[in-house]
Tab-separated table of C-alpha atoms in Angstrom:
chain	number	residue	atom	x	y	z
A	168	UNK	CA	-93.311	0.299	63.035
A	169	UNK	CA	-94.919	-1.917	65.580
A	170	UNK	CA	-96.173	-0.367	69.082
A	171	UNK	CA	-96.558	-1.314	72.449
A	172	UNK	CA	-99.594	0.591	74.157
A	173	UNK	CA	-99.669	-0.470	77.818
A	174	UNK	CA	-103.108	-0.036	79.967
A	175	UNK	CA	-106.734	-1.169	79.533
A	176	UNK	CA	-108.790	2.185	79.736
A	177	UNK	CA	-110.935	4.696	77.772
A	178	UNK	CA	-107.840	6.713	77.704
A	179	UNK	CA	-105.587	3.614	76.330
A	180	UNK	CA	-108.723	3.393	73.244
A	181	UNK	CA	-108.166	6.831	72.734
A	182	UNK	CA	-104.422	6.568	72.179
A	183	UNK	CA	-105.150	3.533	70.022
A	184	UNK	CA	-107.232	5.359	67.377
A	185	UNK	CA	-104.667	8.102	67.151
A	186	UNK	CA	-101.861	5.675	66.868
A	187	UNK	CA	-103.511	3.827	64.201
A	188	UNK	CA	-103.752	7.047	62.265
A	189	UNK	CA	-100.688	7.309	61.760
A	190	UNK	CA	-98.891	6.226	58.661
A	191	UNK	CA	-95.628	4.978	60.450
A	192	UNK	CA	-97.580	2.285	62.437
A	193	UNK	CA	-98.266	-1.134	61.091
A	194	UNK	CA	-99.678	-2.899	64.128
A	195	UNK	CA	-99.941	-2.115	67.590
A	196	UNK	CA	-100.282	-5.006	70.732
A	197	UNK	CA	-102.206	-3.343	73.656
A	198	UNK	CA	-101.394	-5.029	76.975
A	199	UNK	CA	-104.156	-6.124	78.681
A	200	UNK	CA	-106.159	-3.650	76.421
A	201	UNK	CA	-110.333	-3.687	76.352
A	202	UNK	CA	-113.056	-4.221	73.951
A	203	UNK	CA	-112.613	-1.399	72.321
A	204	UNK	CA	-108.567	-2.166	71.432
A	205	UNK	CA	-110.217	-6.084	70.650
A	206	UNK	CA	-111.561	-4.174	67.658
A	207	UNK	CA	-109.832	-0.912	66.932
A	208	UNK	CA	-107.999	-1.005	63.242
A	209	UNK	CA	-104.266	-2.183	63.584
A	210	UNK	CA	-105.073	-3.219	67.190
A	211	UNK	CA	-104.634	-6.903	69.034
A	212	UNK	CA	-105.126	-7.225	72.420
A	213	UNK	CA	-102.485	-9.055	74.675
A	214	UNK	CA	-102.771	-10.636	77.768
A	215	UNK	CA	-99.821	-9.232	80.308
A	216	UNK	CA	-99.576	-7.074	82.570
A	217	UNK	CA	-96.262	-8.076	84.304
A	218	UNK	CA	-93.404	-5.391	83.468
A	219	UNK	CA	-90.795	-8.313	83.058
A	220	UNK	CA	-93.278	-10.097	80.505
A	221	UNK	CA	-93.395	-6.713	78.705
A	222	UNK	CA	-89.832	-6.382	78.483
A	223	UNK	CA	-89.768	-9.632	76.803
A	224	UNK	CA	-92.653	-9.499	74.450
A	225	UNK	CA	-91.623	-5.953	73.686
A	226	UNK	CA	-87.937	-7.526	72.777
A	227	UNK	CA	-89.259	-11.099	70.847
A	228	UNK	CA	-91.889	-8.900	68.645
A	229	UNK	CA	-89.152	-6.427	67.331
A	230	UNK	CA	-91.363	-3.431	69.267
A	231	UNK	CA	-90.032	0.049	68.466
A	232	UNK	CA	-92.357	1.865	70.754
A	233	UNK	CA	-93.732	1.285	73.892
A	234	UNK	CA	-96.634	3.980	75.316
A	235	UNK	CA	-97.160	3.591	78.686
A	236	UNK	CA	-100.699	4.583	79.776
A	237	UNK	CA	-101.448	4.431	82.956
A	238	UNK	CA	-99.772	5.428	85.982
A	239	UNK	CA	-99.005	2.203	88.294
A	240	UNK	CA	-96.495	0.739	85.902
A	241	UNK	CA	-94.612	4.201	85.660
A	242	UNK	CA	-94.262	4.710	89.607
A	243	UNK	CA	-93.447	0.453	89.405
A	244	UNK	CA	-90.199	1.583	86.686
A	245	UNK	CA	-91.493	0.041	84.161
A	246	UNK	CA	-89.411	3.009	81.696
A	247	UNK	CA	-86.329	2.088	83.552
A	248	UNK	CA	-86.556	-1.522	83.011
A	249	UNK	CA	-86.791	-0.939	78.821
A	250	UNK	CA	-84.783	1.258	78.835
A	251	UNK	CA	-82.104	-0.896	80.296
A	252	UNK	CA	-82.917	-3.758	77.855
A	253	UNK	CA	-82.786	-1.024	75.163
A	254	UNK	CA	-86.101	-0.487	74.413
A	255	UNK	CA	-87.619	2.518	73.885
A	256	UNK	CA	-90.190	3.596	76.369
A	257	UNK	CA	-92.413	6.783	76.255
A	258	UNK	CA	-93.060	8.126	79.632
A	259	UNK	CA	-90.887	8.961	82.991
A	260	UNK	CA	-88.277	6.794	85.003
A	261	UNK	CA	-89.795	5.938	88.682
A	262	UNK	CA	-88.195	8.888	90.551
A	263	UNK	CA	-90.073	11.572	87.988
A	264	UNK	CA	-93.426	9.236	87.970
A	265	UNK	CA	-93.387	10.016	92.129
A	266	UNK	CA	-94.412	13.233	91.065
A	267	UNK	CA	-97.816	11.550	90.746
A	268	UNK	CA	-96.973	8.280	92.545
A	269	UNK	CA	-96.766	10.186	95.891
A	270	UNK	CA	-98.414	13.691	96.871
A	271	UNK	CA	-96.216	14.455	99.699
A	272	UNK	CA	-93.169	14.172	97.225
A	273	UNK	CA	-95.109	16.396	94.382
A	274	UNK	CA	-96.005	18.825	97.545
A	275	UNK	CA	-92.547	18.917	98.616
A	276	UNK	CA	-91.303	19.131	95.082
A	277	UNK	CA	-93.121	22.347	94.024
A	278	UNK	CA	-92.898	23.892	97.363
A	279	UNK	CA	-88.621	23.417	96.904
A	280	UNK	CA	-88.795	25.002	92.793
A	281	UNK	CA	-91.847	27.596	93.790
A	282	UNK	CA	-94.661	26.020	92.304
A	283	UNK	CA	-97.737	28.168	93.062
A	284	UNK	CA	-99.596	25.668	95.094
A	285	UNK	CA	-102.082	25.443	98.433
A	286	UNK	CA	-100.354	25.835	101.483
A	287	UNK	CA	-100.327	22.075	103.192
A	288	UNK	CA	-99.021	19.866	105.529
A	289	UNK	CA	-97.842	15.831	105.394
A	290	UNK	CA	-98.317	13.316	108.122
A	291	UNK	CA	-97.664	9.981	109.000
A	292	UNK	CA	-99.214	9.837	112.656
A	293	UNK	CA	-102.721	9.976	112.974
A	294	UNK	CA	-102.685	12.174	116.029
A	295	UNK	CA	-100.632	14.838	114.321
A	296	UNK	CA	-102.566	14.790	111.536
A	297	UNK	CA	-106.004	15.185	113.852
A	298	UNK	CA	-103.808	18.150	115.864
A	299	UNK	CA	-103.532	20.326	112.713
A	300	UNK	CA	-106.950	19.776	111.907
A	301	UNK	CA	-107.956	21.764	115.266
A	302	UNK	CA	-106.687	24.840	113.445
A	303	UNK	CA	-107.916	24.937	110.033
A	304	UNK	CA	-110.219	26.683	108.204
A	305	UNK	CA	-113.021	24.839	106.771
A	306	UNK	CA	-113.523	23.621	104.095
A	307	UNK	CA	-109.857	21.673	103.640
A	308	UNK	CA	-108.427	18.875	101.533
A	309	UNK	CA	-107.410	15.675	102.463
A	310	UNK	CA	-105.019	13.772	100.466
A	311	UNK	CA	-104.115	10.037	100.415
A	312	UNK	CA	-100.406	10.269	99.668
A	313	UNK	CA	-99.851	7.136	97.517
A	314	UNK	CA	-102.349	6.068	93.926
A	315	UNK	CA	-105.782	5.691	95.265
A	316	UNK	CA	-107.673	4.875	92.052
A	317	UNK	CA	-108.048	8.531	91.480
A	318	UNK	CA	-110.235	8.022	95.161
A	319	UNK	CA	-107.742	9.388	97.416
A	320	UNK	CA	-109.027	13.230	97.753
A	321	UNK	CA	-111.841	14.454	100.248
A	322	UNK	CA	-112.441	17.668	100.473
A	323	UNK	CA	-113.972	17.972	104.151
A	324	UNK	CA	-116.532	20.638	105.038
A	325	UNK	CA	-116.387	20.103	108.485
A	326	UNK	CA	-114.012	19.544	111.221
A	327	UNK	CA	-115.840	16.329	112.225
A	328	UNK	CA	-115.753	14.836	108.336
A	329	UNK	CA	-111.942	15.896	108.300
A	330	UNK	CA	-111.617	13.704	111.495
A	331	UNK	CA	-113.822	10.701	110.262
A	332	UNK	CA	-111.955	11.034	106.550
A	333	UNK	CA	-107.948	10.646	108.969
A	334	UNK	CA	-109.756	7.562	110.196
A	335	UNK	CA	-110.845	5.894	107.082
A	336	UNK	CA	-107.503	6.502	105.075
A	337	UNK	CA	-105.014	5.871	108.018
A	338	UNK	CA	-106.714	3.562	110.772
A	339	UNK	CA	-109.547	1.874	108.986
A	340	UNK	CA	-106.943	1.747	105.814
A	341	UNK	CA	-108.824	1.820	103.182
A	342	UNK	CA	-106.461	2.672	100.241
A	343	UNK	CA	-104.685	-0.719	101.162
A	344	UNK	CA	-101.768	1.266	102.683
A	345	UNK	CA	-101.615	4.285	99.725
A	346	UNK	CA	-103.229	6.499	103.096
A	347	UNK	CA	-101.158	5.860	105.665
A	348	UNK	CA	-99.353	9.116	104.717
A	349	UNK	CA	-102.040	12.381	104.330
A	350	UNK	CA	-101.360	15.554	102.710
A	351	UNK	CA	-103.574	18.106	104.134
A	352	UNK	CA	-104.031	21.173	102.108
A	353	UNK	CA	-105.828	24.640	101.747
A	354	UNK	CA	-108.938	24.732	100.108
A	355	UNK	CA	-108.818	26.940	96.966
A	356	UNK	CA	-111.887	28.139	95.655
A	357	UNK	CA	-112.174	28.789	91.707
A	358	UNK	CA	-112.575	27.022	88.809
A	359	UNK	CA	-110.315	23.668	87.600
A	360	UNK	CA	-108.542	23.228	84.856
A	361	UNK	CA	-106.697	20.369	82.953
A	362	UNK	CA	-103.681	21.088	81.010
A	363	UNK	CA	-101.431	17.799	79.369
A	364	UNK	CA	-98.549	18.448	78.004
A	365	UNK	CA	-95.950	16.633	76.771
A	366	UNK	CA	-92.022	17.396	77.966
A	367	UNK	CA	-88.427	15.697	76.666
A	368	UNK	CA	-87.184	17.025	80.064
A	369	UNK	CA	-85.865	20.284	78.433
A	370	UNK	CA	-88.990	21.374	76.452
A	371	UNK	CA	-92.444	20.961	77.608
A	372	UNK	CA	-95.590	22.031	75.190
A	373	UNK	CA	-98.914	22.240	76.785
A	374	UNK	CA	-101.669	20.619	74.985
A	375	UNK	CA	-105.255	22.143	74.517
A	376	UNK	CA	-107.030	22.729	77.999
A	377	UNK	CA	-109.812	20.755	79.456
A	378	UNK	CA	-112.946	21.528	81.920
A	379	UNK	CA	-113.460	17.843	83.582
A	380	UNK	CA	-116.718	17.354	85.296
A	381	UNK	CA	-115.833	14.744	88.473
A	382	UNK	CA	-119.098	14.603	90.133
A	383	UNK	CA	-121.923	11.897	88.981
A	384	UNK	CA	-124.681	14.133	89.242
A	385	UNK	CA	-126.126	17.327	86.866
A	386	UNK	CA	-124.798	20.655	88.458
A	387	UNK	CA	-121.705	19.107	90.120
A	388	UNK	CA	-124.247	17.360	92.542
A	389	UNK	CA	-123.191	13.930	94.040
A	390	UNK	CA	-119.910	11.971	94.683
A	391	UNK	CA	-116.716	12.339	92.706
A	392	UNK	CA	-116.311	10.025	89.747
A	393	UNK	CA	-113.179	9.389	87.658
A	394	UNK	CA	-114.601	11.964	85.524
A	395	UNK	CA	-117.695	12.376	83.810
A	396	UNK	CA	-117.194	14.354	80.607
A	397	UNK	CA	-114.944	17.124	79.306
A	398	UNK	CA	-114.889	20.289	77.405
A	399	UNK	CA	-111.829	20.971	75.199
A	400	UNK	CA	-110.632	23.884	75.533
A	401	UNK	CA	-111.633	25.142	78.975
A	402	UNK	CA	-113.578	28.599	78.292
A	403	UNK	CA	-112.160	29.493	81.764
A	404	UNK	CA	-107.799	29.406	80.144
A	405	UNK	CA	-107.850	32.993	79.229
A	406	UNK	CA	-104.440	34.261	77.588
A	407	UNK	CA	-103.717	35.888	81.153
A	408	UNK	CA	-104.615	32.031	82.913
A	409	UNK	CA	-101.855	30.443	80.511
A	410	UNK	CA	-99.022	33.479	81.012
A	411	UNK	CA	-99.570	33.035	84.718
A	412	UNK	CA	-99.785	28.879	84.299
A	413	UNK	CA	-96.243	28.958	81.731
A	414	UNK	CA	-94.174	31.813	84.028
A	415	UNK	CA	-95.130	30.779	87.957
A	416	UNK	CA	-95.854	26.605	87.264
A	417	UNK	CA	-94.384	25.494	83.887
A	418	UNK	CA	-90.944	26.942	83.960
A	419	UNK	CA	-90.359	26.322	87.611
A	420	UNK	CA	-91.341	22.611	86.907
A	421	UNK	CA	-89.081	22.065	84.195
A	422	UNK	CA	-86.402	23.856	86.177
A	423	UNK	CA	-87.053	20.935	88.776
A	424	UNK	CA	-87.310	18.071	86.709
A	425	UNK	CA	-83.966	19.041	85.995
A	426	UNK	CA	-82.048	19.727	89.116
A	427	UNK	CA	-83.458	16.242	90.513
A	428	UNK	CA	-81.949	15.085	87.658
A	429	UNK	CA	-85.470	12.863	86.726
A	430	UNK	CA	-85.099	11.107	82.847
A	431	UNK	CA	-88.540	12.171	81.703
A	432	UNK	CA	-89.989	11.664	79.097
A	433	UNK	CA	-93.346	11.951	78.760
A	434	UNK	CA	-96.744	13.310	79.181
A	435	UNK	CA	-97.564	15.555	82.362
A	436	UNK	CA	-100.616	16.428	83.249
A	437	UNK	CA	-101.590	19.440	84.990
A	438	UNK	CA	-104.411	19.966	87.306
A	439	UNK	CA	-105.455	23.498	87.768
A	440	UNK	CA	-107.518	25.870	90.112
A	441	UNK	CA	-107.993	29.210	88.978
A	442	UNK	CA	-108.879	31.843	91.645
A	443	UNK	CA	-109.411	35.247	92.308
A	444	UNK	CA	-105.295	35.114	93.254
A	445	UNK	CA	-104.120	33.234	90.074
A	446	UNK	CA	-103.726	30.404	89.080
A	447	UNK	CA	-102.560	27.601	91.309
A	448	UNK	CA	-101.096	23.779	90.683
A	449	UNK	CA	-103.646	21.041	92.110
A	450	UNK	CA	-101.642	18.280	91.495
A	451	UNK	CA	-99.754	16.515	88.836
A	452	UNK	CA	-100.411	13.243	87.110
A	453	UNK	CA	-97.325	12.040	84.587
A	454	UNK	CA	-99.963	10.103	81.926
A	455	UNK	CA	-102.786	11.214	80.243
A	456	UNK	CA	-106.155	12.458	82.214
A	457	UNK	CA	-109.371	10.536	81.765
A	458	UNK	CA	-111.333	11.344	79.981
A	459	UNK	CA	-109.354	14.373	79.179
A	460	UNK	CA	-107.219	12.183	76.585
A	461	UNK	CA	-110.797	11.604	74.758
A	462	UNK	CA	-111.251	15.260	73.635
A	463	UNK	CA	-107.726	16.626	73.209
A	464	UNK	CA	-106.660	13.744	70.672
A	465	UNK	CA	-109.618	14.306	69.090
A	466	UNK	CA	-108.978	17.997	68.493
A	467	UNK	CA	-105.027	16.731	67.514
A	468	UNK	CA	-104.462	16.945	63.775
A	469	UNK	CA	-100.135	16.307	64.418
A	470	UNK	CA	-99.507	12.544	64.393
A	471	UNK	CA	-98.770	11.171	67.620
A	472	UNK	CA	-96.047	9.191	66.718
A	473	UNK	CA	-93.824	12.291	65.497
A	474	UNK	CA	-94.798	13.379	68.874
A	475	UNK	CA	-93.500	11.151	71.019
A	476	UNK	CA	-90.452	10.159	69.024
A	477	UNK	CA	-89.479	13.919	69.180
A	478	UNK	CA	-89.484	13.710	73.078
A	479	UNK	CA	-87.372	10.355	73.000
A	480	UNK	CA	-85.065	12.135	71.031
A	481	UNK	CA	-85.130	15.395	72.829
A	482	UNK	CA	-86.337	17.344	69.722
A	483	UNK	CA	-89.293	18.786	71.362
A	484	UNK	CA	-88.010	22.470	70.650
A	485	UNK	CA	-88.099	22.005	67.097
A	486	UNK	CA	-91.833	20.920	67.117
A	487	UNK	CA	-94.926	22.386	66.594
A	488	UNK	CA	-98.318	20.465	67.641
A	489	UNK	CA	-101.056	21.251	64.854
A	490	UNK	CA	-104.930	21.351	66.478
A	491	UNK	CA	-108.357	21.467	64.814
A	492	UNK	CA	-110.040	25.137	65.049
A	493	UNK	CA	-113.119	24.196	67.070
A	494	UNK	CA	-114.430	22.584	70.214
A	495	UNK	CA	-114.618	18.990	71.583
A	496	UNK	CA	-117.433	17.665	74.107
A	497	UNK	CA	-116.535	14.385	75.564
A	498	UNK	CA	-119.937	12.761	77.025
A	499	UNK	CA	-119.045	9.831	79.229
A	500	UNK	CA	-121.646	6.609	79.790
A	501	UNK	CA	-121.519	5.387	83.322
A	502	UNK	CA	-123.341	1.928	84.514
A	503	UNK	CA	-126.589	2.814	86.001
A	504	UNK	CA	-125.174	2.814	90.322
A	505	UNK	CA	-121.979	4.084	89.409
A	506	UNK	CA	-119.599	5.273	91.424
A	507	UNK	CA	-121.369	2.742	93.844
A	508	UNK	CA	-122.712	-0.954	93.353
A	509	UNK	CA	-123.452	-1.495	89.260
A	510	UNK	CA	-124.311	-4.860	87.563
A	511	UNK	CA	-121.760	-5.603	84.554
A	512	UNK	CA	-122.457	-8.014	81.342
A	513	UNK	CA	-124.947	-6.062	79.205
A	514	UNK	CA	-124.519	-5.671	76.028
A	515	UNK	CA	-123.452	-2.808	74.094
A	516	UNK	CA	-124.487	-1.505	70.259
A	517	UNK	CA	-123.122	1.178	68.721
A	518	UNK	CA	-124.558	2.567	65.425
A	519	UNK	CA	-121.533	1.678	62.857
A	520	UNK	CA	-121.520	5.243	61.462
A	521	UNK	CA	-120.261	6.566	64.604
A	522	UNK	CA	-117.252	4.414	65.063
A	523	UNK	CA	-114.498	6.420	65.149
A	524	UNK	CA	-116.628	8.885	68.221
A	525	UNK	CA	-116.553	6.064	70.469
A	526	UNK	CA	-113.693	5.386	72.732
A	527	UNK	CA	-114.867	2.320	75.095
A	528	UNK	CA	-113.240	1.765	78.636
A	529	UNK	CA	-115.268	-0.091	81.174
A	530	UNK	CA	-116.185	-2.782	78.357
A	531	UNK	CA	-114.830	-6.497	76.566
A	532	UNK	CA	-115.387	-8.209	73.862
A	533	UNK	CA	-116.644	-11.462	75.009
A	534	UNK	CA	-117.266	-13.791	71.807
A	535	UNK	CA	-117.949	-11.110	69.454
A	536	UNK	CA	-120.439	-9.234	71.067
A	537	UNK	CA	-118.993	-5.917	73.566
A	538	UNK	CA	-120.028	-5.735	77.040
A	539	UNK	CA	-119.694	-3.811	80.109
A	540	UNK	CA	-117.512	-4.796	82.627
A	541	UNK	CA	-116.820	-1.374	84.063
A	542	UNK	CA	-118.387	1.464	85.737
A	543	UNK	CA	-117.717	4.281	83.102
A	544	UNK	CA	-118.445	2.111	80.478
A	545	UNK	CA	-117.170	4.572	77.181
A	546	UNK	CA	-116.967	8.264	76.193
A	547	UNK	CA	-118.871	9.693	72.853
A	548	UNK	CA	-117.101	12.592	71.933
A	549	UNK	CA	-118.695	15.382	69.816
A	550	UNK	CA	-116.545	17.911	67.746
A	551	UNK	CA	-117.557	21.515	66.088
A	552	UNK	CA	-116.519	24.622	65.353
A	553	UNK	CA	-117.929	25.979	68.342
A	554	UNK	CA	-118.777	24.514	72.046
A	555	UNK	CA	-122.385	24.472	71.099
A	556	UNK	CA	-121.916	22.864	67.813
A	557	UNK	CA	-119.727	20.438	69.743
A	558	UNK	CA	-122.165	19.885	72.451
A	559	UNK	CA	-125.058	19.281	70.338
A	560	UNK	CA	-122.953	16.636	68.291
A	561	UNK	CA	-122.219	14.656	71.935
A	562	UNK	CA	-125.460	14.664	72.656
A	563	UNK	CA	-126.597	13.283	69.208
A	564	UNK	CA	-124.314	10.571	69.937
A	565	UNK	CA	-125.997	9.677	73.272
A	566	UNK	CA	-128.619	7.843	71.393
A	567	UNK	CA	-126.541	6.182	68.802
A	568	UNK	CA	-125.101	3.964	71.957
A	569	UNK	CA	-127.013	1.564	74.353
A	570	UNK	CA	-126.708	-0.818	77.346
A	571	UNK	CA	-128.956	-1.576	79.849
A	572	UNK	CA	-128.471	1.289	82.641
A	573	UNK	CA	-126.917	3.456	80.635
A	574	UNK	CA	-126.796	6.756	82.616
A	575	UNK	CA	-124.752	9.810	81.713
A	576	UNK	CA	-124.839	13.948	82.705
A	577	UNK	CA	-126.542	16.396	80.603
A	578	UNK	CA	-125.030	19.445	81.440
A	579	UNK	CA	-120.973	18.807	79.894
């Protein structure tokens, strides 16, 4: 069959490569795509981004399967709009993608089915939103409401940072209008956790578990990134994290997804905090994480394709996903100044043994020769038996890959 695979990331290589395993798949178009699509086996790149275009190109090249990757085009409908030129589309219609497309709506939504989640409040008037603060307890979360980039969350020490963050997302605007709603929330202290899963609307499987490392720094030192390595599975899911995660958050989300009555599906993506009280929903995203995508379809051994066709065709229940017995470390490669000010249009080599361990995102092919063009520039992801054989794989892989500035953390 031939595939559609929307989205340009390290995520979007990542679903490549597994794609192109697959024995079904002759040829897959990735729309806009990156350098790493430009030369991934099966793979052409595409130039659209436009969901009408996609409809069309989807209909003239006889597509059976679009994947949509990233998360703007699912909030924009892009699943309605196949779906009503019957096409079939892999991910949720536009109300179920405002689970991630706005937090006051996933707030509200797991509040109404009793999702265990922070305690929190939405506003759309400044003042208000500087009133509550009076009364909090410090540290607290602040929430841009609409897709920030994966920017949108501060989490405020002080009183005078939450009242200098209300001004930057709702007065000075920065988010381009996705702040001018806040969620404020309780700060929960514990340890995250990334769960994807993928749901027909009547099943949903959870996928291995992830530990994501946002900050840039060693020792979670520094500003958040989009994510700076992960460790499949998360040491910190214990049997008693997951029976708390599948009775008190997974069942009472399915039981929501279908009383509003949302087509999905698709993938969902959990984000965790486990505390001392249990374990708590962060927030959800309705794609794949990244780099979370990295390790867990590396640890995959079920072909993605039966996947996903068994959610379009609400067969989820009679599925079982098949995983490797062992570890992944996922090491990502920033641009030296990243999450700040970086320079782009270095070249990049990669020893040729190690091709299928690199997954590029922040990088083109510009007449034959890769470059970055992004601040996390690719992921090397290491695999073993255990987290140390893992780990010490990653880190092998380090120096296998170069570009000028090339900075990553040490401690994944």
């Amino acid at each position: 069959m031939k595939v559609l695979l929307v989205g340009s990331g390290g995520r979007e290589h990542a679903i490549a490569w597994k794609l192109a395993k697959s024995e079904r798949v002759s040829k897959i178009f990735v729309a806009p795509g990156n350098g790493g699509t430009a030369i991934e086996n099966k793979c052409e790149n595409v130039n659209i981004t436009d969901i009408d275009e996609l409809v069309v190109f989807a209909r003239e090249n006889n597509i059976e399967l679009t994947f949509v990757g990233p998360e703007d085009p699912l909030t924009k409908g892009i699943t309605d709009k196949f779906k009503a030129a019957g096409l079939r589309c892999f991910g949720p219609d536009s109300k179920g993608a405002q689970l991630e497309g706005s937090k006051a709506f996933s707030k509200d939504f797991m509040k109404k089915y009793g999702v265990k989640t922070a305690q929190y409040g939405t506003f759309t008037e400044c003042d208000e939103a500087k009133g509550y603060l009076e009364n909090c307890e410090y540290p607290i979360v602040i929430k841009a409401d609409g897709l920030a980039a994966g920017k949108g969350v501060v989490i405020a020490e002080t009183k005078e940072e939450a009242m200098k963050t209300i001004d930057d997302f709702m007065i000075s605007d920065i988010f381009k209008g996705a702040g001018q709603k806040v969620v404020i929330e309780e700060f929960l202290e514990g340890v995250e956790a990334s769960i994807l899963s993928i749901t027909d609307g009547k099943t949903l499987i959870p996928f291995i578990s992830g530990k994501d490392h946002k900050q840039i720094f060693d020792g979670d030192k520094g500003p958040n990134t989009g994510g700076m390595g992960v460790l499949a599975p998360n040491p910190f899911v214990t049997e008693d994290v997951m029976k708390d995660f599948e009775e008190n958050i997974v069942a009472n989300t399915l039981k929501g997804i279908q009383e509003e009555g949302f087509d999905f599906k698709g993938i969902i993506f959990f984000g965790l905090m486990i505390t001392k009280k249990g374990t708590y929903l962060l927030e959800y995203n309705v794609r794949m994480g990244d780099p979370e995508t990295q390790s867990v379809l590396t640890l995959m051994e079920s072909d993605l394709v039966d996947l996903v066709e068994a959610a379009l065709e609400g067969r989820l229940h009679e599925v079982e996903v098949k995983w490797y017995d062992g570890a992944c470390v996922n090491v990502v490669l920033a641009s030296k100044g990243y999450p700040g000010t970086f320079e782009k249009g270095f070249e990049i080599t990669i020893d040729e043994s190690i091709k299928d361990k690199v997954f590029l995102a922040g990088a083109q092919l510009v007449d034959g020769v890769l470059r970055t063009s992004g601040g996390r520039v690719l992921s090397v992801v290491g695999r073993g038996r255990s987290i140390q054989e893992a780990r010490e794989e990653a880190y092998k892989l380090t120096e296998m890959v170069n570009f000028e500035g090339k900075y990553f953390r040490r401690d994944i």
